[in-house]
GROMACS .gro file of C-alpha atoms in nm:
model
  449
    1MET     CA    1  -1.306   0.147   2.274
    2SER     CA    2  -1.507   0.208   2.591
    3ALA     CA    3  -1.505   0.558   2.737
    4ALA     CA    4  -1.319   0.664   3.049
    5VAL     CA    5  -1.532   0.722   3.355
    6ILE     CA    6  -1.455   1.051   3.530
    7THR     CA    7  -1.653   1.124   3.846
    8LEU     CA    8  -1.627   1.409   4.097
    9GLU     CA    9  -1.780   1.330   4.437
   10THR     CA   10  -1.823   1.573   4.727
   11GLN     CA   11  -1.748   1.419   5.068
   12LYS     CA   12  -1.902   1.488   5.410
   13ASP     CA   13  -1.614   1.723   5.496
   14LEU     CA   14  -1.693   1.914   5.172
   15SER     CA   15  -1.371   1.798   5.007
   16ASP     CA   16  -1.394   1.651   4.656
   17LYS     CA   17  -1.286   1.308   4.542
   18LEU     CA   18  -1.200   1.275   4.170
   19ILE     CA   19  -1.229   0.921   4.036
   20ILE     CA   20  -1.074   0.841   3.697
   21GLN     CA   21  -1.128   0.495   3.550
   22ARG     CA   22  -0.921   0.435   3.240
   23PRO     CA   23  -1.086   0.187   3.003
   24PRO     CA   24  -0.902  -0.142   2.942
   25LEU     CA   25  -0.823  -0.051   2.580
   26GLY     CA   26  -0.700   0.295   2.674
   27LEU     CA   27  -0.823   0.637   2.561
   28SER     CA   28  -0.718   0.934   2.353
   29LEU     CA   29  -0.753   1.309   2.390
   30GLN     CA   30  -0.888   1.526   2.107
   31GLY     CA   31  -1.008   1.884   2.082
   32ARG     CA   32  -0.940   2.254   2.114
   33ILE     CA   33  -0.902   2.397   2.464
   34ARG     CA   34  -0.947   2.749   2.600
   35ILE     CA   35  -0.760   2.785   2.926
   36PRO     CA   36  -0.819   3.036   3.207
   37GLY     CA   37  -0.645   3.372   3.211
   38ASP     CA   38  -0.288   3.396   3.334
   39LYS     CA   39  -0.282   3.405   3.714
   40SER     CA   40   0.029   3.621   3.744
   41ILE     CA   41  -0.106   3.883   3.504
   42SER     CA   42  -0.453   3.876   3.664
   43HIS     CA   43  -0.304   3.955   4.009
   44ARG     CA   44  -0.094   4.241   3.875
   45ALA     CA   45  -0.377   4.394   3.670
   46LEU     CA   46  -0.599   4.409   3.979
   47MET     CA   47  -0.323   4.551   4.200
   48LEU     CA   48  -0.194   4.815   3.960
   49GLY     CA   49  -0.549   4.910   3.863
   50ALA     CA   50  -0.626   4.964   4.232
   51ILE     CA   51  -0.332   5.201   4.290
   52ALA     CA   52  -0.348   5.383   3.955
   53GLN     CA   53  -0.536   5.704   3.880
   54GLY     CA   54  -0.850   5.657   3.675
   55GLU     CA   55  -1.017   5.336   3.556
   56THR     CA   56  -0.861   5.008   3.448
   57GLU     CA   57  -1.051   4.760   3.230
   58ILE     CA   58  -0.950   4.394   3.247
   59GLN     CA   59  -1.060   4.133   2.994
   60GLY     CA   60  -0.994   3.761   3.040
   61LEU     CA   61  -0.930   3.775   3.417
   62LEU     CA   62  -0.873   3.440   3.587
   63LEU     CA   63  -1.171   3.359   3.808
   64GLY     CA   64  -0.976   3.134   4.047
   65GLU     CA   65  -0.966   3.175   4.424
   66ASP     CA   66  -0.628   3.351   4.423
   67PRO     CA   67  -0.729   3.658   4.216
   68ARG     CA   68  -1.047   3.678   4.424
   69SER     CA   69  -0.823   3.713   4.731
   70THR     CA   70  -0.634   3.998   4.565
   71ALA     CA   71  -0.958   4.176   4.469
   72SER     CA   72  -1.106   4.146   4.818
   73CYS     CA   73  -0.787   4.280   4.984
   74PHE     CA   74  -0.776   4.590   4.764
   75GLN     CA   75  -1.151   4.647   4.795
   76ALA     CA   76  -1.098   4.651   5.172
   77MET     CA   77  -0.842   4.930   5.122
   78GLY     CA   78  -1.069   5.155   4.916
   79ALA     CA   79  -1.043   5.045   4.552
   80GLU     CA   80  -1.369   4.995   4.363
   81ILE     CA   81  -1.364   4.665   4.174
   82SER     CA   82  -1.668   4.543   3.979
   83GLU     CA   83  -1.791   4.185   4.003
   84LEU     CA   84  -1.518   3.950   3.879
   85ASN     CA   85  -1.587   3.784   3.544
   86THR     CA   86  -1.395   3.690   3.229
   87GLU     CA   87  -1.566   3.946   3.001
   88LEU     CA   88  -1.488   4.282   3.163
   89VAL     CA   89  -1.380   4.387   3.512
   90ARG     CA   90  -1.360   4.757   3.594
   91VAL     CA   91  -1.123   4.885   3.862
   92LYS     CA   92  -1.153   5.243   3.983
   93GLY     CA   93  -0.809   5.324   4.119
   94ILE     CA   94  -0.744   5.547   4.418
   95GLY     CA   95  -0.396   5.664   4.319
   96LEU     CA   96  -0.051   5.560   4.439
   97GLY     CA   97  -0.004   5.606   4.814
   98ASN     CA   98  -0.375   5.630   4.887
   99LEU     CA   99  -0.458   5.280   5.014
  100GLN     CA  100  -0.677   5.317   5.324
  101GLU     CA  101  -0.630   5.140   5.654
  102PRO     CA  102  -0.868   4.841   5.645
  103ILE     CA  103  -1.095   4.794   5.945
  104ASP     CA  104  -1.013   4.423   5.959
  105VAL     CA  105  -0.728   4.182   5.887
  106LEU     CA  106  -0.652   4.143   5.515
  107ASN     CA  107  -0.683   3.778   5.411
  108ALA     CA  108  -0.476   3.659   5.114
  109GLY     CA  109  -0.628   3.309   5.128
  110ASN     CA  110  -0.396   3.059   4.959
  111SER     CA  111  -0.222   3.320   4.745
  112GLY     CA  112   0.147   3.379   4.801
  113THR     CA  113   0.148   3.628   4.514
  114THR     CA  114  -0.122   3.838   4.681
  115LEU     CA  115   0.056   3.849   5.016
  116ARG     CA  116   0.414   3.897   4.897
  117LEU     CA  117   0.343   4.162   4.633
  118MET     CA  118   0.099   4.348   4.857
  119LEU     CA  119   0.361   4.377   5.132
  120GLY     CA  120   0.569   4.606   4.910
  121LEU     CA  121   0.276   4.845   4.871
  122LEU     CA  122   0.164   4.835   5.235
  123ALA     CA  123   0.516   4.892   5.370
  124SER     CA  124   0.545   5.217   5.169
  125HIS     CA  125   0.217   5.372   5.294
  126ALA     CA  126   0.358   5.598   5.564
  127GLY     CA  127   0.145   5.648   5.874
  128ARG     CA  128  -0.092   5.359   5.806
  129PHE     CA  129  -0.122   5.022   5.979
  130PHE     CA  130  -0.211   4.691   5.813
  131THR     CA  131  -0.240   4.329   5.925
  132VAL     CA  132  -0.233   4.044   5.672
  133THR     CA  133  -0.287   3.669   5.699
  134GLY     CA  134  -0.381   3.369   5.486
  135ASP     CA  135  -0.501   3.011   5.508
  136ASN     CA  136  -0.314   2.731   5.689
  137SER     CA  137  -0.088   2.668   5.391
  138LEU     CA  138   0.003   3.032   5.336
  139ARG     CA  139   0.071   3.089   5.707
  140SER     CA  140   0.343   2.822   5.686
  141ARG     CA  141   0.515   2.966   5.377
  142PRO     CA  142   0.833   3.179   5.418
  143MET     CA  143   0.786   3.555   5.401
  144SER     CA  144   1.138   3.655   5.514
  145ARG     CA  145   1.247   3.660   5.149
  146VAL     CA  146   1.038   3.976   5.101
  147VAL     CA  147   1.038   4.106   5.460
  148LYS     CA  148   1.420   4.133   5.479
  149PRO     CA  149   1.470   4.347   5.167
  150LEU     CA  150   1.176   4.564   5.271
  151GLN     CA  151   1.340   4.610   5.611
  152GLN     CA  152   1.658   4.722   5.431
  153MET     CA  153   1.439   4.994   5.277
  154GLY     CA  154   1.322   5.097   5.626
  155ALA     CA  155   1.000   4.895   5.652
  156GLN     CA  156   0.853   4.802   5.989
  157ILE     CA  157   0.703   4.452   5.972
  158TRP     CA  158   0.632   4.207   6.254
  159GLY     CA  159   0.532   3.843   6.239
  160ARG     CA  160   0.582   3.496   6.377
  161LYS     CA  161   0.921   3.321   6.379
  162ASP     CA  162   1.136   3.632   6.361
  163ASN     CA  163   0.898   3.815   6.124
  164SER     CA  164   0.908   3.531   5.870
  165LEU     CA  165   0.554   3.388   5.891
  166ALA     CA  166   0.204   3.535   5.859
  167PRO     CA  167   0.004   3.681   6.020
  168LEU     CA  168   0.214   3.992   5.961
  169ALA     CA  169   0.163   4.346   6.093
  170ILE     CA  170   0.292   4.640   5.890
  171ALA     CA  171   0.342   5.000   6.003
  172GLY     CA  172   0.383   5.195   5.679
  173GLN     CA  173   0.695   5.410   5.648
  174THR     CA  174   0.864   5.651   5.409
  175LEU     CA  175   1.108   5.405   5.254
  176LYS     CA  176   1.453   5.466   5.110
  177PRO     CA  177   1.571   5.318   4.777
  178VAL     CA  178   1.807   5.020   4.776
  179HIS     CA  179   1.992   4.800   4.530
  180TYR     CA  180   1.888   4.451   4.637
  181HIS     CA  181   2.084   4.147   4.522
  182SER     CA  182   1.833   3.865   4.552
  183PRO     CA  183   1.982   3.524   4.639
  184ILE     CA  184   1.704   3.355   4.438
  185ALA     CA  185   1.540   3.424   4.104
  186SER     CA  186   1.186   3.502   4.218
  187ALA     CA  187   0.930   3.717   4.040
  188GLN     CA  188   0.746   3.760   4.371
  189VAL     CA  189   1.053   3.899   4.549
  190LYS     CA  190   1.142   4.123   4.255
  191SER     CA  191   0.786   4.250   4.217
  192CYS     CA  192   0.744   4.321   4.589
  193ILE     CA  193   1.054   4.542   4.594
  194LEU     CA  194   0.961   4.721   4.270
  195LEU     CA  195   0.614   4.795   4.407
  196ALA     CA  196   0.771   4.935   4.724
  197GLY     CA  197   0.998   5.145   4.502
  198LEU     CA  198   0.703   5.309   4.327
  199ALA     CA  199   0.646   5.539   4.626
  200THR     CA  200   1.015   5.573   4.718
  201GLU     CA  201   1.219   5.878   4.618
  202GLY     CA  202   1.501   5.770   4.384
  203LYS     CA  203   1.603   5.449   4.208
  204THR     CA  204   1.521   5.107   4.352
  205THR     CA  205   1.705   4.817   4.182
  206VAL     CA  206   1.669   4.440   4.204
  207THR     CA  207   1.940   4.210   4.066
  208GLU     CA  208   1.868   3.837   4.035
  209PRO     CA  209   2.096   3.535   3.975
  210ALA     CA  210   1.878   3.440   3.675
  211LEU     CA  211   1.590   3.598   3.489
  212SER     CA  212   1.251   3.545   3.654
  213ARG     CA  213   0.915   3.613   3.484
  214ASP     CA  214   0.880   3.977   3.381
  215HIS     CA  215   0.503   4.041   3.393
  216SER     CA  216   0.548   4.313   3.657
  217GLU     CA  217   0.801   4.502   3.445
  218ARG     CA  218   0.580   4.490   3.134
  219MET     CA  219   0.270   4.600   3.321
  220LEU     CA  220   0.440   4.870   3.530
  221ARG     CA  221   0.568   5.025   3.207
  222ALA     CA  222   0.222   5.006   3.051
  223PHE     CA  223   0.073   5.186   3.355
  224GLY     CA  224   0.331   5.466   3.325
  225ALA     CA  225   0.612   5.380   3.567
  226GLU     CA  226   0.970   5.478   3.478
  227LEU     CA  227   1.145   5.143   3.461
  228SER     CA  228   1.472   5.020   3.309
  229VAL     CA  229   1.599   4.666   3.257
  230ASP     CA  230   1.961   4.551   3.224
  231PRO     CA  231   1.947   4.199   3.074
  232GLU     CA  232   2.325   4.159   3.106
  233THR     CA  233   2.303   4.162   3.486
  234ASN     CA  234   1.939   4.049   3.530
  235SER     CA  235   1.867   4.385   3.695
  236VAL     CA  236   1.552   4.595   3.700
  237THR     CA  237   1.531   4.955   3.825
  238VAL     CA  238   1.219   5.159   3.904
  239THR     CA  239   1.236   5.535   3.965
  240GLY     CA  240   1.002   5.680   4.224
  241PRO     CA  241   0.782   5.842   4.314
  242ALA     CA  242   0.582   5.717   4.016
  243GLN     CA  243   0.248   5.810   3.867
  244LEU     CA  244   0.033   5.525   3.737
  245PHE     CA  245  -0.266   5.564   3.509
  246GLY     CA  246  -0.550   5.320   3.445
  247GLN     CA  247  -0.514   5.097   3.137
  248LYS     CA  248  -0.699   4.840   2.928
  249VAL     CA  249  -0.553   4.497   3.005
  250ILE     CA  250  -0.620   4.180   2.805
  251VAL     CA  251  -0.509   3.873   3.002
  252PRO     CA  252  -0.374   3.588   2.786
  253GLY     CA  253  -0.425   3.221   2.875
  254ASP     CA  254  -0.200   3.088   3.152
  255ILE     CA  255   0.085   2.870   3.025
  256SER     CA  256   0.095   2.705   3.370
  257SER     CA  257  -0.260   2.580   3.305
  258ALA     CA  258  -0.177   2.490   2.943
  259ALA     CA  259   0.110   2.272   3.067
  260PHE     CA  260  -0.129   2.005   3.197
  261TRP     CA  261  -0.282   1.960   2.850
  262LEU     CA  262   0.055   1.975   2.675
  263VAL     CA  263   0.183   1.687   2.885
  264ALA     CA  264  -0.147   1.499   2.856
  265GLY     CA  265  -0.141   1.531   2.477
  266ALA     CA  266   0.220   1.412   2.468
  267ILE     CA  267   0.180   1.101   2.690
  268VAL     CA  268  -0.171   0.972   2.603
  269PRO     CA  269  -0.136   0.761   2.284
  270GLY     CA  270  -0.327   0.875   1.977
  271SER     CA  271  -0.392   1.226   2.111
  272GLU     CA  272  -0.394   1.564   1.940
  273LEU     CA  273  -0.489   1.884   2.123
  274VAL     CA  274  -0.476   2.255   2.042
  275VAL     CA  275  -0.453   2.490   2.340
  276GLU     CA  276  -0.568   2.834   2.231
  277ASN     CA  277  -0.459   3.184   2.327
  278VAL     CA  278  -0.163   3.086   2.549
  279GLY     CA  279   0.074   3.352   2.683
  280VAL     CA  280   0.422   3.261   2.559
  281ASN     CA  281   0.624   3.528   2.737
  282PRO     CA  282   0.988   3.407   2.705
  283THR     CA  283   1.033   3.430   3.083
  284ARG     CA  284   0.758   3.165   3.116
  285THR     CA  285   0.828   2.917   2.834
  286GLY     CA  286   1.067   2.686   3.014
  287ILE     CA  287   0.804   2.410   3.001
  288LEU     CA  288   0.797   2.428   2.619
  289GLU     CA  289   1.176   2.402   2.603
  290ALA     CA  290   1.180   2.111   2.851
  291LEU     CA  291   0.915   1.916   2.660
  292GLU     CA  292   1.096   1.979   2.332
  293LEU     CA  293   1.417   1.846   2.493
  294MET     CA  294   1.220   1.532   2.575
  295GLY     CA  295   1.109   1.497   2.213
  296ALA     CA  296   0.748   1.612   2.248
  297ASP     CA  297   0.566   1.702   1.925
  298ILE     CA  298   0.469   2.064   1.996
  299GLN     CA  299   0.404   2.346   1.749
  300LEU     CA  300   0.328   2.714   1.808
  301GLU     CA  301   0.062   2.850   1.571
  302ASN     CA  302  -0.103   3.188   1.514
  303GLN     CA  303   0.169   3.374   1.704
  304ARG     CA  304   0.076   3.733   1.788
  305GLU     CA  305   0.107   4.006   2.053
  306VAL     CA  306  -0.183   4.104   2.279
  307ALA     CA  307  -0.151   4.402   2.514
  308GLY     CA  308   0.228   4.375   2.523
  309GLU     CA  309   0.239   4.000   2.587
  310PRO     CA  310   0.329   3.741   2.319
  311VAL     CA  311   0.048   3.488   2.259
  312ALA     CA  312   0.011   3.171   2.048
  313ASP     CA  313  -0.205   2.863   1.996
  314ILE     CA  314  -0.010   2.547   2.085
  315ARG     CA  315  -0.068   2.213   1.909
  316VAL     CA  316   0.053   1.893   2.075
  317ARG     CA  317   0.046   1.537   1.943
  318SER     CA  318   0.134   1.220   2.130
  319SER     CA  319   0.494   1.109   2.089
  320SER     CA  320   0.766   0.895   2.242
  321LEU     CA  321   0.949   1.093   2.509
  322LYS     CA  322   1.310   1.055   2.615
  323SER     CA  323   1.477   1.153   2.940
  324CYS     CA  324   1.682   1.469   2.994
  325THR     CA  325   1.834   1.683   3.268
  326ILE     CA  326   1.648   2.002   3.364
  327ALA     CA  327   1.852   2.246   3.574
  328GLY     CA  328   1.999   2.595   3.588
  329ASP     CA  329   1.847   2.908   3.435
  330ILE     CA  330   1.548   2.724   3.285
  331ILE     CA  331   1.409   2.641   3.633
  332PRO     CA  332   1.280   2.992   3.727
  333ARG     CA  333   1.102   2.999   3.390
  334MET     CA  334   0.904   2.682   3.467
  335ILE     CA  335   0.900   2.645   3.845
  336ASP     CA  336   0.521   2.601   3.864
  337GLU     CA  337   0.520   2.346   3.583
  338ILE     CA  338   0.768   2.102   3.739
  339PRO     CA  339   0.497   1.881   3.902
  340ILE     CA  340   0.339   1.810   3.562
  341LEU     CA  341   0.684   1.777   3.400
  342ALA     CA  342   0.751   1.501   3.655
  343VAL     CA  343   0.448   1.317   3.514
  344ALA     CA  344   0.592   1.348   3.162
  345ALA     CA  345   0.923   1.210   3.290
  346VAL     CA  346   0.747   0.897   3.421
  347PHE     CA  347   0.663   0.817   3.056
  348ALA     CA  348   1.005   0.909   2.912
  349GLU     CA  349   1.266   0.649   2.822
  350GLY     CA  350   1.561   0.667   3.061
  351THR     CA  351   1.622   0.868   3.378
  352THR     CA  352   1.521   1.234   3.398
  353ILE     CA  353   1.696   1.454   3.654
  354ILE     CA  354   1.546   1.782   3.782
  355ARG     CA  355   1.778   2.003   3.989
  356ASP     CA  356   1.808   2.359   4.123
  357ALA     CA  357   1.439   2.354   4.216
  358ALA     CA  358   1.455   2.370   4.598
  359GLU     CA  359   1.194   2.649   4.574
  360LEU     CA  360   0.939   2.369   4.518
  361ARG     CA  361   0.969   2.273   4.884
  362VAL     CA  362   0.806   2.600   4.999
  363LYS     CA  363   0.513   2.619   4.759
  364GLU     CA  364   0.152   2.534   4.852
  365SER     CA  365   0.299   2.200   4.957
  366ASP     CA  366   0.649   2.050   4.949
  367ARG     CA  367   0.601   1.964   4.583
  368ILE     CA  368   0.916   1.753   4.563
  369THR     CA  369   0.812   1.523   4.847
  370VAL     CA  370   0.443   1.512   4.757
  371MET     CA  371   0.492   1.439   4.386
  372ALA     CA  372   0.750   1.168   4.463
  373GLN     CA  373   0.522   1.004   4.721
  374GLN     CA  374   0.205   1.015   4.510
  375LEU     CA  375   0.365   0.902   4.183
  376ASN     CA  376   0.547   0.621   4.364
  377LYS     CA  377   0.211   0.506   4.505
  378MET     CA  378   0.102   0.465   4.142
  379GLY     CA  379   0.406   0.251   4.061
  380ALA     CA  380   0.651   0.514   3.932
  381LYS     CA  381   1.019   0.525   4.024
  382VAL     CA  382   1.082   0.871   4.165
  383SER     CA  383   1.363   0.958   4.408
  384GLU     CA  384   1.385   1.286   4.595
  385LEU     CA  385   1.692   1.506   4.564
  386PRO     CA  386   1.748   1.799   4.801
  387ASP     CA  387   1.665   2.038   4.516
  388GLY     CA  388   1.468   1.821   4.277
  389MET     CA  389   1.387   1.468   4.162
  390GLU     CA  390   1.533   1.172   3.979
  391ILE     CA  391   1.267   0.994   3.774
  392THR     CA  392   1.322   0.663   3.597
  393GLY     CA  393   1.070   0.631   3.318
  394GLY     CA  394   0.905   0.334   3.156
  395THR     CA  395   0.730   0.176   3.454
  396PRO     CA  396   0.354   0.132   3.392
  397LEU     CA  397   0.133   0.324   3.634
  398VAL     CA  398  -0.145   0.154   3.828
  399GLY     CA  399  -0.454   0.332   3.960
  400THR     CA  400  -0.473   0.376   4.338
  401ASP     CA  401  -0.572   0.630   4.606
  402VAL     CA  402  -0.364   0.950   4.593
  403ASP     CA  403  -0.394   1.290   4.763
  404SER     CA  404  -0.348   1.647   4.640
  405HIS     CA  405  -0.234   1.774   4.981
  406THR     CA  406  -0.466   2.070   4.896
  407ASP     CA  407  -0.218   2.183   4.629
  408HIS     CA  408  -0.386   2.280   4.300
  409ARG     CA  409  -0.093   2.182   4.077
  410ILE     CA  410  -0.055   1.845   4.248
  411ALA     CA  411  -0.428   1.772   4.203
  412MET     CA  412  -0.419   1.842   3.830
  413SER     CA  413  -0.085   1.665   3.773
  414LEU     CA  414  -0.220   1.348   3.935
  415ALA     CA  415  -0.535   1.367   3.721
  416ILE     CA  416  -0.321   1.368   3.405
  417ALA     CA  417  -0.114   1.075   3.536
  418ALA     CA  418  -0.439   0.885   3.603
  419LEU     CA  419  -0.530   0.901   3.232
  420VAL     CA  420  -0.243   0.663   3.159
  421ALA     CA  421  -0.270   0.445   3.472
  422ASN     CA  422  -0.427   0.101   3.451
  423GLY     CA  423  -0.750   0.071   3.651
  424VAL     CA  424  -0.908   0.325   3.882
  425THR     CA  425  -0.733   0.628   4.037
  426THR     CA  426  -0.897   0.823   4.319
  427ILE     CA  427  -0.759   1.172   4.386
  428HIS     CA  428  -0.856   1.303   4.730
  429ARG     CA  429  -0.898   1.678   4.797
  430ALA     CA  430  -0.925   1.740   4.423
  431GLU     CA  431  -1.117   2.066   4.483
  432ALA     CA  432  -0.777   2.235   4.520
  433ALA     CA  433  -0.768   2.269   4.140
  434ALA     CA  434  -1.013   2.562   4.167
  435ILE     CA  435  -0.734   2.779   4.311
  436SER     CA  436  -0.604   2.839   3.958
  437TYR     CA  437  -0.829   2.640   3.721
  438PRO     CA  438  -1.196   2.620   3.827
  439SER     CA  439  -1.307   2.452   3.501
  440PHE     CA  440  -1.028   2.190   3.489
  441PHE     CA  441  -1.250   1.886   3.545
  442GLN     CA  442  -1.511   1.998   3.290
  443THR     CA  443  -1.237   2.043   3.029
  444LEU     CA  444  -1.086   1.707   3.115
  445THR     CA  445  -1.422   1.535   3.064
  446ALA     CA  446  -1.482   1.718   2.735
  447ILE     CA  447  -1.157   1.609   2.563
  448VAL     CA  448  -1.144   1.241   2.669
  449ASN     CA  449  -1.246   1.003   2.388
   0.00000   0.00000   0.00000
């Protein structure tokens, strides 16, 4: 069996072109994989460390572009953060309510988490003025979902298109507590309001239609906030004003990054992979449940708890997949993994339907449209639904030119699809993968046999 040829070429415009040539007799994937630290937890560790009293130590931080944006924003507001690395990052916090006015515009880059969560903190810093922006993609993503509840608390925020788009200007205020009923299950919305509630006198509550990821709740408790959860009503309450104290945080591997290898191991014949040290927080394991519904051969091994978060090694072997319907409460628990799940569905027998995922249209790209277009270019049968996709499996993929649309999850999903496509696939603007997974291409090359 001849080896696959995987080449990364930098173009004149500094974008990267990833070329994957599958050998005529196919390939298999073998090995053990260490994935980057969880992006959601990395963001929150940096933020809470910055506003806590004392020092926070972070091990296993994700070194992607998004956490770098968070670190630079909080450094600009007075927090001392050591050089970012995976071994140990030290954050000297300045205490809740003590963020300083930055002398320049805060830039969240491509990171919606940075911008949306930070707004809750900035809005509650009375008497201080902040301006925040991001890259082209982030400036087109909706911010009204966090601006409106903050305004109900008394926040003063201005921006484009009726205060819904960055750049945004914030005049910090003394906020009042609210009980916010969120129309969508969104960890970013929930976390933004809880962070605003830290400095607000009284009880601030967020109720969601379904349970979204709970990393903020776990970490806020660990840092000393008074927080209660009502699982019956999907409600979380924080009591302010709070006092936060620096902690030691160990960041587990990101299940969103593991998902690419889990699907790859399932769809590439003759493969067996072990993904080590994966965070398996139950609010994030929708992708495991979806793949099991499709008949994937997945086992959790060495299950343990690390710094309050459940962790496991995950073994995946290639298997025959079958179609299913993915909708309802599982969607918020796997929203970032739906692009790679769509790739799995292409190789499943029957028609897979994904619904209730309209949130995908306002991510780094319109992930419903982009995944349908790019997979169809490769010969798949994918139809768009207003809130999802309908994917008829069993059609062989053929290598061609595809484009990430500068979306990291699209870039990596297309790379996995290319492993099972006949011929040569060229993925344009593949450098987007570095947003969440800087070593993705090196790992891909290492496991291909």
